[in-house]
XYZ file of C-alpha atoms in Angstrom:
660
model
C -0.081 19.077 42.578
C 2.660 17.348 40.443
C 5.150 19.699 39.425
C 4.648 19.051 35.528
C 1.117 19.642 36.020
C 1.782 22.812 38.147
C 4.285 24.097 35.579
C 1.646 23.447 32.911
C -1.105 25.435 34.676
C 1.017 27.963 35.390
C 2.226 28.283 31.511
C -1.791 28.522 30.883
C -2.359 31.384 33.534
C 0.551 33.581 31.786
C -0.496 33.093 28.398
C -4.160 34.239 29.260
C -3.033 37.119 30.779
C -1.137 38.055 28.009
C -3.692 37.605 25.761
C -6.764 38.724 27.983
C -5.080 41.581 29.977
C -4.605 43.963 27.058
C -8.386 43.408 26.118
C -9.418 44.528 29.222
C -7.552 47.867 29.040
C -5.266 46.908 31.472
C -1.128 46.911 31.403
C 1.750 45.694 32.960
C 3.183 47.703 35.857
C 6.425 47.270 37.666
C 4.554 48.911 40.717
C 1.783 47.801 43.078
C -1.665 47.957 41.287
C -4.785 46.897 43.195
C -6.698 46.654 39.969
C -4.488 44.784 38.244
C -4.032 42.544 41.220
C -7.831 41.796 41.379
C -7.911 41.259 37.985
C -5.197 38.608 38.109
C -6.790 36.941 40.947
C -10.027 36.812 39.126
C -8.439 35.421 36.151
C -6.270 32.898 38.095
C -9.317 31.411 40.088
C -11.339 30.992 36.828
C -8.275 29.155 35.146
C -7.852 27.129 38.534
C -11.493 26.106 38.365
C -11.148 25.084 34.761
C -8.150 23.171 35.476
C -9.613 21.388 38.233
C -12.752 20.534 36.093
C -10.598 19.007 33.414
C -7.988 17.337 35.598
C -10.074 14.354 36.254
C -10.739 13.489 32.170
C -8.489 10.852 30.690
C -7.833 11.165 26.826
C -6.654 8.054 24.987
C -4.721 10.506 22.548
C -3.267 13.051 25.300
C -1.957 9.707 26.943
C -0.475 8.681 23.702
C 1.552 11.630 23.026
C 3.052 11.822 26.580
C 3.569 8.240 26.921
C 5.157 7.913 23.894
C 7.653 10.885 24.758
C 8.444 9.209 28.007
C 8.942 5.928 26.490
C 11.628 7.426 23.809
C 13.295 9.186 26.917
C 13.747 5.194 28.488
C 14.953 3.993 24.950
C 17.413 7.076 24.788
C 18.607 6.150 28.467
C 18.843 2.350 27.660
C 20.994 2.862 24.326
C 22.928 6.180 24.938
C 21.433 7.333 21.533
C 19.999 10.804 20.859
C 19.541 13.500 23.017
C 17.603 13.407 26.225
C 15.155 16.118 27.555
C 17.162 17.969 30.245
C 14.484 20.743 30.742
C 10.878 21.523 31.190
C 8.368 19.969 28.800
C 5.104 21.799 28.446
C 2.208 20.198 26.102
C -1.392 21.351 25.906
C -4.165 20.688 23.494
C -6.415 23.359 24.930
C -7.711 24.053 21.395
C -9.736 21.118 21.553
C -11.716 22.350 24.303
C -14.708 24.584 23.754
C -14.703 25.935 27.231
C -18.193 25.831 27.890
C -20.162 23.610 30.423
C -20.916 20.359 28.894
C -23.505 17.774 29.831
C -22.263 14.192 30.309
C -23.139 10.737 31.878
C -20.922 9.538 34.370
C -19.683 5.763 35.361
C -19.781 4.892 31.437
C -16.872 3.666 29.287
C -16.377 6.963 27.968
C -16.376 9.123 30.697
C -13.035 10.224 31.167
C -13.432 11.800 27.560
C -16.971 12.972 28.122
C -16.091 15.249 30.970
C -14.301 17.349 28.580
C -16.259 16.885 25.491
C -19.845 16.005 26.419
C -22.472 13.530 25.782
C -23.181 15.403 22.611
C -19.665 15.334 21.088
C -19.438 11.700 22.267
C -22.434 10.450 20.281
C -20.900 12.119 16.931
C -17.963 10.184 17.678
C -19.967 7.370 18.060
C -21.734 7.801 14.879
C -18.824 8.847 12.737
C -18.055 7.218 9.340
C -14.327 7.026 8.822
C -12.309 5.547 6.090
C -8.473 4.736 7.071
C -6.527 3.766 4.125
C -3.298 1.644 4.887
C -3.175 -0.805 7.798
C 0.582 -0.899 8.670
C 1.742 0.717 11.953
C 0.079 3.857 11.827
C -3.379 2.172 10.948
C -2.975 -0.424 13.780
C -2.486 2.745 16.228
C -5.497 4.321 14.950
C -7.860 1.594 15.088
C -6.483 1.161 18.953
C -7.314 4.615 19.716
C -10.675 4.568 17.654
C -11.674 1.441 19.851
C -10.735 3.543 23.120
C -12.401 6.705 22.009
C -15.571 4.863 20.819
C -15.240 6.076 17.321
C -17.575 3.908 14.884
C -18.975 2.222 18.108
C -22.834 3.584 17.527
C -24.498 3.733 14.558
C -21.176 4.807 12.638
C -18.847 2.358 10.606
C -14.815 2.582 9.982
C -13.731 1.413 6.694
C -10.073 -0.121 6.461
C -8.337 -0.929 3.191
C -4.852 -2.744 2.572
C -3.805 -4.968 0.008
C -0.813 -6.069 1.748
C -0.355 -9.376 3.838
C 1.475 -9.485 7.129
C 5.202 -10.034 6.849
C 7.867 -11.030 10.259
C 9.243 -7.619 9.823
C 5.852 -5.696 10.670
C 5.488 -7.713 13.917
C 7.878 -5.303 16.149
C 5.509 -2.335 15.820
C 1.993 -3.469 14.089
C 0.869 -4.913 17.279
C -2.269 -6.266 16.183
C -0.689 -8.747 14.536
C 0.864 -12.111 16.002
C 3.472 -14.439 14.681
C 0.685 -16.953 13.982
C -1.029 -14.353 11.283
C 1.934 -14.339 8.758
C 0.622 -14.179 5.036
C -2.658 -13.347 6.169
C -4.401 -9.875 4.858
C -3.432 -7.049 6.977
C -6.964 -5.172 6.891
C -9.151 -8.354 7.879
C -6.428 -9.622 10.437
C -6.882 -5.942 12.161
C -10.553 -5.701 12.015
C -10.773 -9.020 13.878
C -8.305 -8.245 16.225
C -9.800 -4.996 17.053
C -13.363 -6.364 17.878
C -11.486 -7.904 20.677
C -10.688 -4.569 22.078
C -13.936 -3.246 21.693
C -16.831 -5.208 20.636
C -19.288 -2.376 19.681
C -16.622 -1.004 17.169
C -18.418 -1.227 13.666
C -15.496 -2.050 11.157
C -15.457 -3.501 7.599
C -12.202 -4.594 6.183
C -11.091 -4.355 2.636
C -8.179 -5.829 0.578
C -8.447 -2.837 -2.238
C -5.878 -0.595 -3.289
C -7.022 2.706 -3.455
C -6.238 4.186 -7.062
C -8.077 4.332 -10.376
C -8.523 0.276 -10.943
C -10.491 0.212 -7.775
C -13.078 3.286 -8.485
C -15.800 0.701 -9.145
C -15.955 0.219 -5.189
C -14.694 3.681 -4.185
C -17.319 5.283 -6.047
C -19.607 8.245 -5.546
C -22.110 5.957 -3.174
C -18.764 5.163 -0.750
C -17.597 8.620 -0.473
C -21.057 10.138 0.227
C -21.165 7.489 3.139
C -17.959 9.197 4.880
C -17.588 11.984 7.442
C -13.704 11.528 7.967
C -10.657 10.351 5.713
C -7.420 9.198 7.470
C -4.307 8.358 5.543
C -1.612 5.761 6.811
C 0.135 5.495 3.610
C 4.058 4.804 2.769
C 3.550 6.344 -0.933
C 3.560 9.741 -2.035
C 1.473 9.160 -5.094
C -1.069 7.070 -3.106
C -1.396 9.989 -0.608
C -1.652 12.352 -3.479
C -4.749 10.370 -4.929
C -6.565 9.949 -1.644
C -6.222 14.018 -1.270
C -7.700 14.504 -4.754
C -10.593 12.333 -3.553
C -11.340 14.418 -0.641
C -11.318 17.718 -2.318
C -13.628 16.403 -4.890
C -16.188 15.174 -2.424
C -15.327 17.608 0.299
C -14.346 15.596 2.979
C -12.005 16.249 5.610
C -9.010 14.380 5.837
C -5.801 13.775 8.372
C -2.724 12.746 6.841
C 0.215 11.474 8.903
C 3.522 9.696 8.295
C 6.578 8.392 10.313
C 10.466 8.362 9.644
C 12.584 6.788 12.143
C 12.249 9.493 14.936
C 10.669 12.084 12.762
C 6.684 12.390 12.177
C 4.202 14.697 10.830
C 0.316 15.481 11.279
C -1.679 17.570 8.729
C -5.141 18.336 8.948
C -7.063 18.912 5.554
C -10.165 20.949 6.400
C -13.032 21.741 3.232
C -13.342 25.600 2.673
C -10.693 26.356 5.325
C -6.989 24.872 4.575
C -5.020 24.132 1.578
C -5.146 20.569 0.278
C -2.217 17.908 0.802
C -1.011 18.382 -2.638
C -1.019 22.061 -2.860
C 2.337 22.364 -1.269
C 5.245 19.938 -2.357
C 8.383 19.118 -0.494
C 11.761 19.742 -2.527
C 12.704 17.215 -4.670
C 16.484 16.038 -3.478
C 18.720 13.555 -4.977
C 21.090 11.523 -2.787
C 23.617 11.079 -5.716
C 24.761 13.518 -8.390
C 23.095 12.660 -11.719
C 26.643 12.320 -13.687
C 27.976 9.824 -10.922
C 25.049 7.554 -11.094
C 24.699 7.746 -14.909
C 28.507 7.446 -15.834
C 30.845 7.195 -12.999
C 29.601 5.268 -10.145
C 31.997 4.426 -7.306
C 30.149 2.487 -4.882
C 27.014 -0.351 -5.002
C 24.964 2.617 -3.636
C 24.952 4.268 -6.891
C 24.568 1.181 -9.071
C 21.402 0.099 -7.288
C 20.115 3.907 -7.831
C 21.197 3.463 -11.347
C 18.889 -0.075 -11.261
C 15.992 1.945 -9.611
C 16.160 4.831 -12.122
C 16.410 2.391 -14.967
C 13.263 0.508 -13.619
C 11.172 3.619 -13.351
C 12.357 5.125 -16.557
C 11.180 1.856 -18.503
C 8.494 0.369 -16.749
C 6.731 3.318 -15.416
C 7.680 6.644 -17.477
C 7.633 5.423 -20.642
C 4.635 3.217 -20.193
C 2.722 6.175 -18.646
C 3.774 8.828 -21.445
C 2.540 6.375 -24.191
C -0.614 5.605 -22.117
C -1.277 9.387 -22.103
C -0.278 9.565 -25.761
C -2.766 7.150 -26.620
C -5.787 9.225 -24.866
C -5.009 12.226 -25.850
C -2.165 12.962 -28.461
C -0.679 16.453 -28.349
C 0.190 18.248 -31.815
C 4.015 18.573 -31.100
C 5.459 15.735 -29.090
C 8.963 16.553 -26.871
C 11.916 14.448 -27.279
C 11.571 12.294 -24.308
C 8.007 11.461 -25.370
C 9.252 10.521 -29.167
C 11.837 8.058 -27.367
C 9.414 6.697 -24.973
C 6.758 5.919 -27.762
C 9.587 4.587 -30.072
C 10.447 2.128 -27.428
C 6.890 1.129 -26.501
C 5.601 0.808 -30.279
C 8.640 0.254 -32.200
C 7.990 -0.011 -35.999
C 7.275 -3.484 -37.444
C 6.935 -4.944 -34.046
C 4.995 -7.670 -32.735
C 3.253 -7.866 -29.210
C 3.766 -11.210 -28.012
C 6.104 -13.032 -25.418
C 9.188 -13.499 -28.088
C 9.093 -9.866 -28.744
C 9.474 -9.037 -24.992
C 12.420 -11.724 -24.698
C 14.206 -10.134 -27.844
C 13.361 -6.443 -25.998
C 15.137 -7.432 -23.035
C 18.102 -8.898 -25.143
C 18.572 -5.357 -26.674
C 18.251 -3.768 -23.440
C 21.308 -5.926 -22.064
C 23.518 -4.804 -24.890
C 22.662 -1.461 -24.715
C 23.024 -0.742 -21.068
C 25.917 -3.126 -19.891
C 27.663 -3.582 -23.548
C 27.227 -1.042 -25.931
C 27.178 1.998 -23.453
C 30.026 1.049 -21.698
C 31.838 0.715 -24.730
C 31.178 4.241 -25.837
C 32.205 5.203 -22.673
C 35.440 3.643 -23.068
C 36.115 4.972 -26.154
C 35.095 8.706 -25.128
C 37.521 8.179 -21.894
C 40.416 6.358 -22.763
C 43.056 5.442 -19.753
C 45.256 8.533 -20.648
C 42.206 10.883 -20.120
C 42.340 13.677 -17.663
C 39.564 14.807 -15.373
C 38.980 18.105 -14.051
C 39.982 18.476 -10.134
C 36.678 18.009 -8.368
C 35.937 19.313 -4.900
C 33.019 16.709 -3.611
C 33.836 13.241 -2.836
C 30.470 12.353 -4.433
C 31.773 13.501 -8.067
C 34.717 10.951 -7.916
C 34.719 9.222 -11.281
C 35.045 5.653 -11.195
C 34.957 5.273 -14.937
C 36.309 2.353 -17.117
C 39.886 2.090 -16.885
C 39.748 5.448 -14.825
C 40.821 6.462 -11.167
C 41.260 9.591 -8.950
C 40.317 12.662 -10.585
C 42.685 14.824 -9.050
C 45.739 12.567 -10.483
C 46.702 11.645 -13.850
C 47.683 8.163 -12.854
C 44.892 5.924 -12.500
C 44.858 3.161 -10.043
C 44.383 -0.157 -11.051
C 41.686 -1.280 -8.197
C 39.542 1.914 -9.659
C 38.965 0.633 -13.051
C 36.288 -0.876 -14.676
C 36.938 -4.499 -15.421
C 35.344 -5.056 -18.703
C 32.368 -4.921 -20.919
C 29.861 -7.251 -20.062
C 28.958 -9.949 -22.694
C 25.990 -11.912 -22.624
C 26.290 -15.703 -21.943
C 23.961 -18.286 -21.202
C 26.305 -19.899 -18.851
C 26.198 -16.730 -16.302
C 22.844 -17.063 -14.091
C 22.774 -13.356 -13.523
C 22.320 -12.683 -17.515
C 19.829 -15.273 -17.953
C 17.949 -14.038 -14.800
C 18.185 -10.671 -16.224
C 16.528 -11.070 -19.630
C 13.855 -13.421 -17.829
C 12.747 -10.916 -15.308
C 12.979 -7.925 -17.678
C 10.885 -9.977 -20.066
C 8.327 -10.761 -17.659
C 7.927 -7.081 -16.504
C 7.940 -5.915 -20.009
C 5.042 -8.338 -20.756
C 3.293 -7.095 -17.469
C 3.321 -3.472 -18.475
C 2.027 -4.282 -22.121
C -0.558 -6.753 -21.263
C 1.303 -9.625 -22.835
C 0.607 -13.206 -21.280
C 4.043 -15.016 -20.987
C 4.256 -17.996 -22.631
C 6.183 -21.493 -21.725
C 8.599 -21.317 -24.388
C 12.205 -21.242 -22.590
C 14.157 -18.196 -22.713
C 17.358 -19.802 -23.726
C 15.472 -21.131 -26.917
C 14.163 -17.642 -28.140
C 17.736 -16.491 -27.187
C 19.254 -18.854 -29.462
C 17.632 -17.243 -32.383
C 18.600 -13.737 -31.919
C 21.745 -12.130 -33.316
C 24.055 -9.904 -31.411
C 23.869 -6.149 -32.797
C 26.955 -5.079 -33.935
C 28.032 -1.934 -32.150
C 30.510 0.908 -33.499
C 31.397 3.512 -31.151
C 30.176 7.371 -32.089
C 32.907 9.698 -32.752
C 31.983 13.130 -31.029
C 29.450 12.192 -29.084
C 29.044 14.176 -25.897
C 29.345 12.615 -22.371
C 28.852 15.149 -19.384
C 31.765 14.828 -16.900
C 29.721 16.817 -14.312
C 25.667 17.028 -13.166
C 24.834 18.872 -16.397
C 21.988 17.123 -18.014
C 21.727 16.943 -21.947
C 19.708 19.498 -23.411
C 16.533 18.296 -24.999
C 17.138 18.380 -28.498
C 13.395 19.236 -29.416
C 10.309 17.113 -30.562
C 8.507 16.211 -33.780
C 4.871 16.650 -35.124
C 2.384 13.886 -34.016
C 2.032 13.477 -37.956
C 5.682 12.404 -38.387
C 5.941 10.445 -35.170
C 2.805 8.335 -36.139
C 5.010 7.169 -39.439
C 7.658 5.740 -36.926
C 5.457 3.776 -35.107
C 3.547 0.407 -35.583
C 0.064 1.293 -36.861
C -1.751 -1.996 -35.082
C -1.903 -1.289 -31.365
C -4.660 -4.142 -30.636
C -3.912 -6.513 -27.671
C -1.521 -4.040 -25.921
C -3.106 -2.773 -22.832
C -0.484 -0.367 -20.839
C 0.039 -0.779 -17.355
C 2.736 1.397 -15.957
C 4.679 -0.334 -12.909
C 5.359 1.421 -9.967
C 8.357 0.216 -8.053
C 7.552 -1.913 -4.977
C 10.450 -2.877 -2.803
C 8.062 -5.483 -1.330
C 7.478 -7.274 -4.703
C 9.706 -10.028 -5.171
C 10.154 -9.687 -8.985
C 10.774 -5.881 -8.613
C 13.544 -6.299 -5.838
C 15.060 -9.366 -7.831
C 15.291 -7.324 -10.925
C 16.792 -4.520 -9.432
C 19.651 -6.412 -7.447
C 20.279 -8.101 -11.256
C 20.567 -4.880 -12.732
C 22.724 -3.081 -9.940
C 25.085 -6.232 -9.823
C 25.542 -6.042 -13.866
C 26.473 -2.488 -13.314
C 28.961 -3.118 -10.693
C 30.341 -5.848 -12.817
C 31.017 -3.264 -15.383
C 32.688 -0.851 -12.757
C 34.812 -3.532 -10.801
C 32.415 -3.054 -7.488
C 31.549 -5.653 -5.416
C 27.724 -7.117 -5.871
C 24.792 -6.541 -3.864
C 21.928 -8.842 -2.205
C 18.580 -8.537 -2.352
C 18.129 -7.867 1.171
C 20.540 -4.856 0.691
C 18.890 -3.698 -2.620
C 15.341 -3.542 -0.864
C 17.252 -1.455 1.932
C 18.830 1.004 -0.271
C 15.984 1.354 -2.699
C 13.272 1.880 -0.476
C 15.350 4.399 1.860
C 14.634 2.175 4.530
C 14.669 3.804 8.031
C 13.820 1.291 11.092
C 10.100 2.294 12.231
C 9.899 3.039 15.875
C 6.692 2.188 17.939
C 7.257 5.403 19.901
C 6.826 7.691 17.009
C 4.113 6.284 15.499
C 2.093 6.445 18.771
C 3.195 10.001 19.171
C 1.915 10.861 15.764
C -1.517 9.306 15.966
C -2.132 10.551 19.323
C -1.647 14.206 17.571
C -4.094 13.039 14.879
C -6.583 11.819 17.182
C -6.365 15.169 18.919
C -7.307 16.733 15.432
C -10.064 14.614 15.170
C -11.461 16.148 18.344
C -11.883 19.524 16.646
C -13.181 18.199 13.568
C -15.946 16.326 15.350
C -17.136 19.695 16.899
C -16.991 21.543 13.809
C -14.733 24.024 14.586
C -14.399 26.871 11.788
C -11.788 28.871 13.504
C -8.413 28.152 11.120
C -6.333 29.011 14.702
C -8.036 26.142 15.964
C -6.283 23.238 14.060
C -2.800 22.290 14.165
C 0.099 20.909 11.582
C 2.612 19.289 13.637
C 6.152 18.120 13.089
C 7.901 15.905 15.769
C 11.658 14.744 15.666
C 12.145 12.957 18.917
C 15.900 12.376 18.358
C 16.531 16.386 19.133
C 13.618 16.989 21.224
C 11.622 19.035 18.564
C 7.737 19.443 18.397
C 6.451 22.039 16.386
C 3.239 22.981 16.003
C 1.808 25.514 13.449
C -1.424 26.844 11.946
C -2.413 25.238 8.358
C -2.057 27.470 5.619
C -5.263 29.039 4.392
C -6.643 27.928 0.927
C -5.778 30.320 -1.532
C -8.363 32.447 -3.464
C -7.912 33.058 -7.138
C -8.448 35.879 -8.752
C -12.170 35.137 -9.419
C -12.590 34.563 -5.736
C -12.674 30.862 -5.649
C -10.574 28.175 -3.931
C -9.685 24.795 -4.744
C -12.895 23.725 -2.590
C -15.358 25.686 -5.229
C -17.185 24.272 -7.938
C -19.772 24.801 -10.297
C -22.450 22.071 -10.359
C -24.830 21.381 -13.443
C -27.881 19.618 -12.195
C -29.559 19.013 -15.788
C -28.208 17.784 -19.448
C -27.022 20.285 -21.698
C -24.770 20.344 -24.509
C -21.218 21.653 -24.687
C -22.708 24.704 -26.689
C -25.294 25.393 -24.062
C -22.511 24.899 -21.187
C -20.054 27.403 -22.690
C -22.992 29.908 -23.108
C -23.913 29.140 -19.579
C -20.560 29.870 -18.136
C -20.239 32.966 -20.330
C -23.575 34.498 -19.197
C -23.314 33.668 -15.095
C -19.047 33.693 -15.059
C -17.910 35.581 -18.063
C -15.799 32.865 -18.744
C -14.887 31.999 -22.735
C -13.910 28.225 -22.570
C -11.065 27.375 -25.038
C -10.096 23.914 -23.763
C -12.406 21.045 -21.742
C -10.703 17.989 -20.302
C -11.604 15.290 -18.476
C -8.538 13.820 -17.026
C -6.218 13.009 -19.667
C -8.557 13.100 -22.949
C -9.296 16.518 -24.286
C -13.202 16.936 -24.744
C -12.813 20.286 -26.694
C -10.214 22.514 -27.846
C -10.123 25.711 -29.728
C -7.414 23.987 -32.201
C -9.473 21.336 -33.226
C -10.823 21.124 -36.961
C -13.757 22.797 -37.336
C -15.710 19.543 -38.111
C -14.963 17.976 -34.965
C -15.555 21.245 -32.917
C -19.228 21.447 -34.361
C -19.653 17.646 -33.133
C -18.475 18.324 -29.855
C -20.660 21.298 -29.359
C -23.389 19.123 -30.270
C -22.581 16.449 -27.633
C -24.519 16.554 -24.415
């Protein structure tokens, strides 16, 4: 017997002895004890029989796990990078096996799998209806494992969706694609390739992005057909959206992700575990707020500034205005007031020239006026307090090292940037900013040249403010408060017709987004005398790109498919499932029991809901909830829309209570 397998078997014996001997009323003894010896022989014989019975099985997920780890060790040996395994390694997935005798049909394609689970489980796998969201590296590995396991190779169907197209950088790890597939849709190309691996697999390829705009397709009827959802996404908001849908439709979900040598696998089981969104990782900021906002000293700080700028102007403000139009609050916070005044300025028109004018003002605000104000607040003879962190090094206009009173010239800001039509970067900024503004407001750009519109605009006169406080550390300004909805409406344009608000999520793979980010970063760098960057580097830094590794992807997907076996067998014991976290660089593989779904004081969990099977008015609904659940309803909402609230005026309350 190979040493690794023998070690695994002996480890299994010892673990079973620890758990089963106390249950039999036995104890460990340093002396010879015939009863314990006979019990040990019986247990060893039972485990030996099981091991002999299972050793002929061949599981694709287990091969993926062990094979990936071995391949990673080869990479370590060839590159001399990361820590090699210099010890015994033991890995088991015995929680996937029910340990009772099964019936299986030898000689078929999936016999190595049926030995462990039987024909009944194999038939369930073949009739499984699954939905894979994302067809990148993880999505390709999932399809490959599904084809080898026989998932959806009978009466079931696997749906895959991805709106992206194949790029050359995908080919090193997304092995279902070839160089001849460049710029083809990932989903349809992967579906075609996987049929060559297993012609019996039933697969439907879609090119939709999963989100609110595609609810017309991913509707109740679509989710009603599914048995399982698997995420292969690289964005947190997309993961949370899919998780929300799975909770709503009570579908099991397996989430997975990789980041270089690190990866994770998390099963979400209805009525058993918490959801993916129930736990949030702490938000970390790579650079100090004050450094990015006022005192950058590297191009990475400038790129982070550009990223914050994009998200603030084209996503946060637009999203806040969109929510306001759906359900205006009685009291508006200061950030909301600023967002609405920018989106709906008084006496403004919503057309292409107004977008160019907005970009013109933005240029002067960020690269001319703000820098002038900073120079006014921090003249050349200003002395900063000593900092202990190198990240707080204030590279301010005309300023240098924070620990001396003399400021080297090479650390000084060169100048405020004045808009010039002869500078390509300036015109590029105006053009890209205007297009993004138009896209976020639903405005169609016109053919009128940007330069023609700029010549008709007047450069705003700027006077530095006296007494304006600019923080020298990471303490952000305190919210000065808000204003009432009525007062705010007087400051906003009344006619909002023709405006369709669309928040823009930054996408490093979008050429317009990446070019705008690079443009803003280089303009910022020019203010502070920092070397400019390239689009390639801006994509790299803003996307926090860590080179993906095929070994990590294969390992994580192997772990996902081991959890799939448990879901197909309808295991209801929380201890049977495992959330796994790996980092092959430091030889770390941690398995833990998923967190149980929390129970509220009303004995409800996030998986519970009240189902109404017939029409009723709001008044009847409130009466039903009061009688059945002893709950008085103060506020009723759907999404961002408030249907009823205790602070509505009486006439509106009566109207809403009578509605069905």
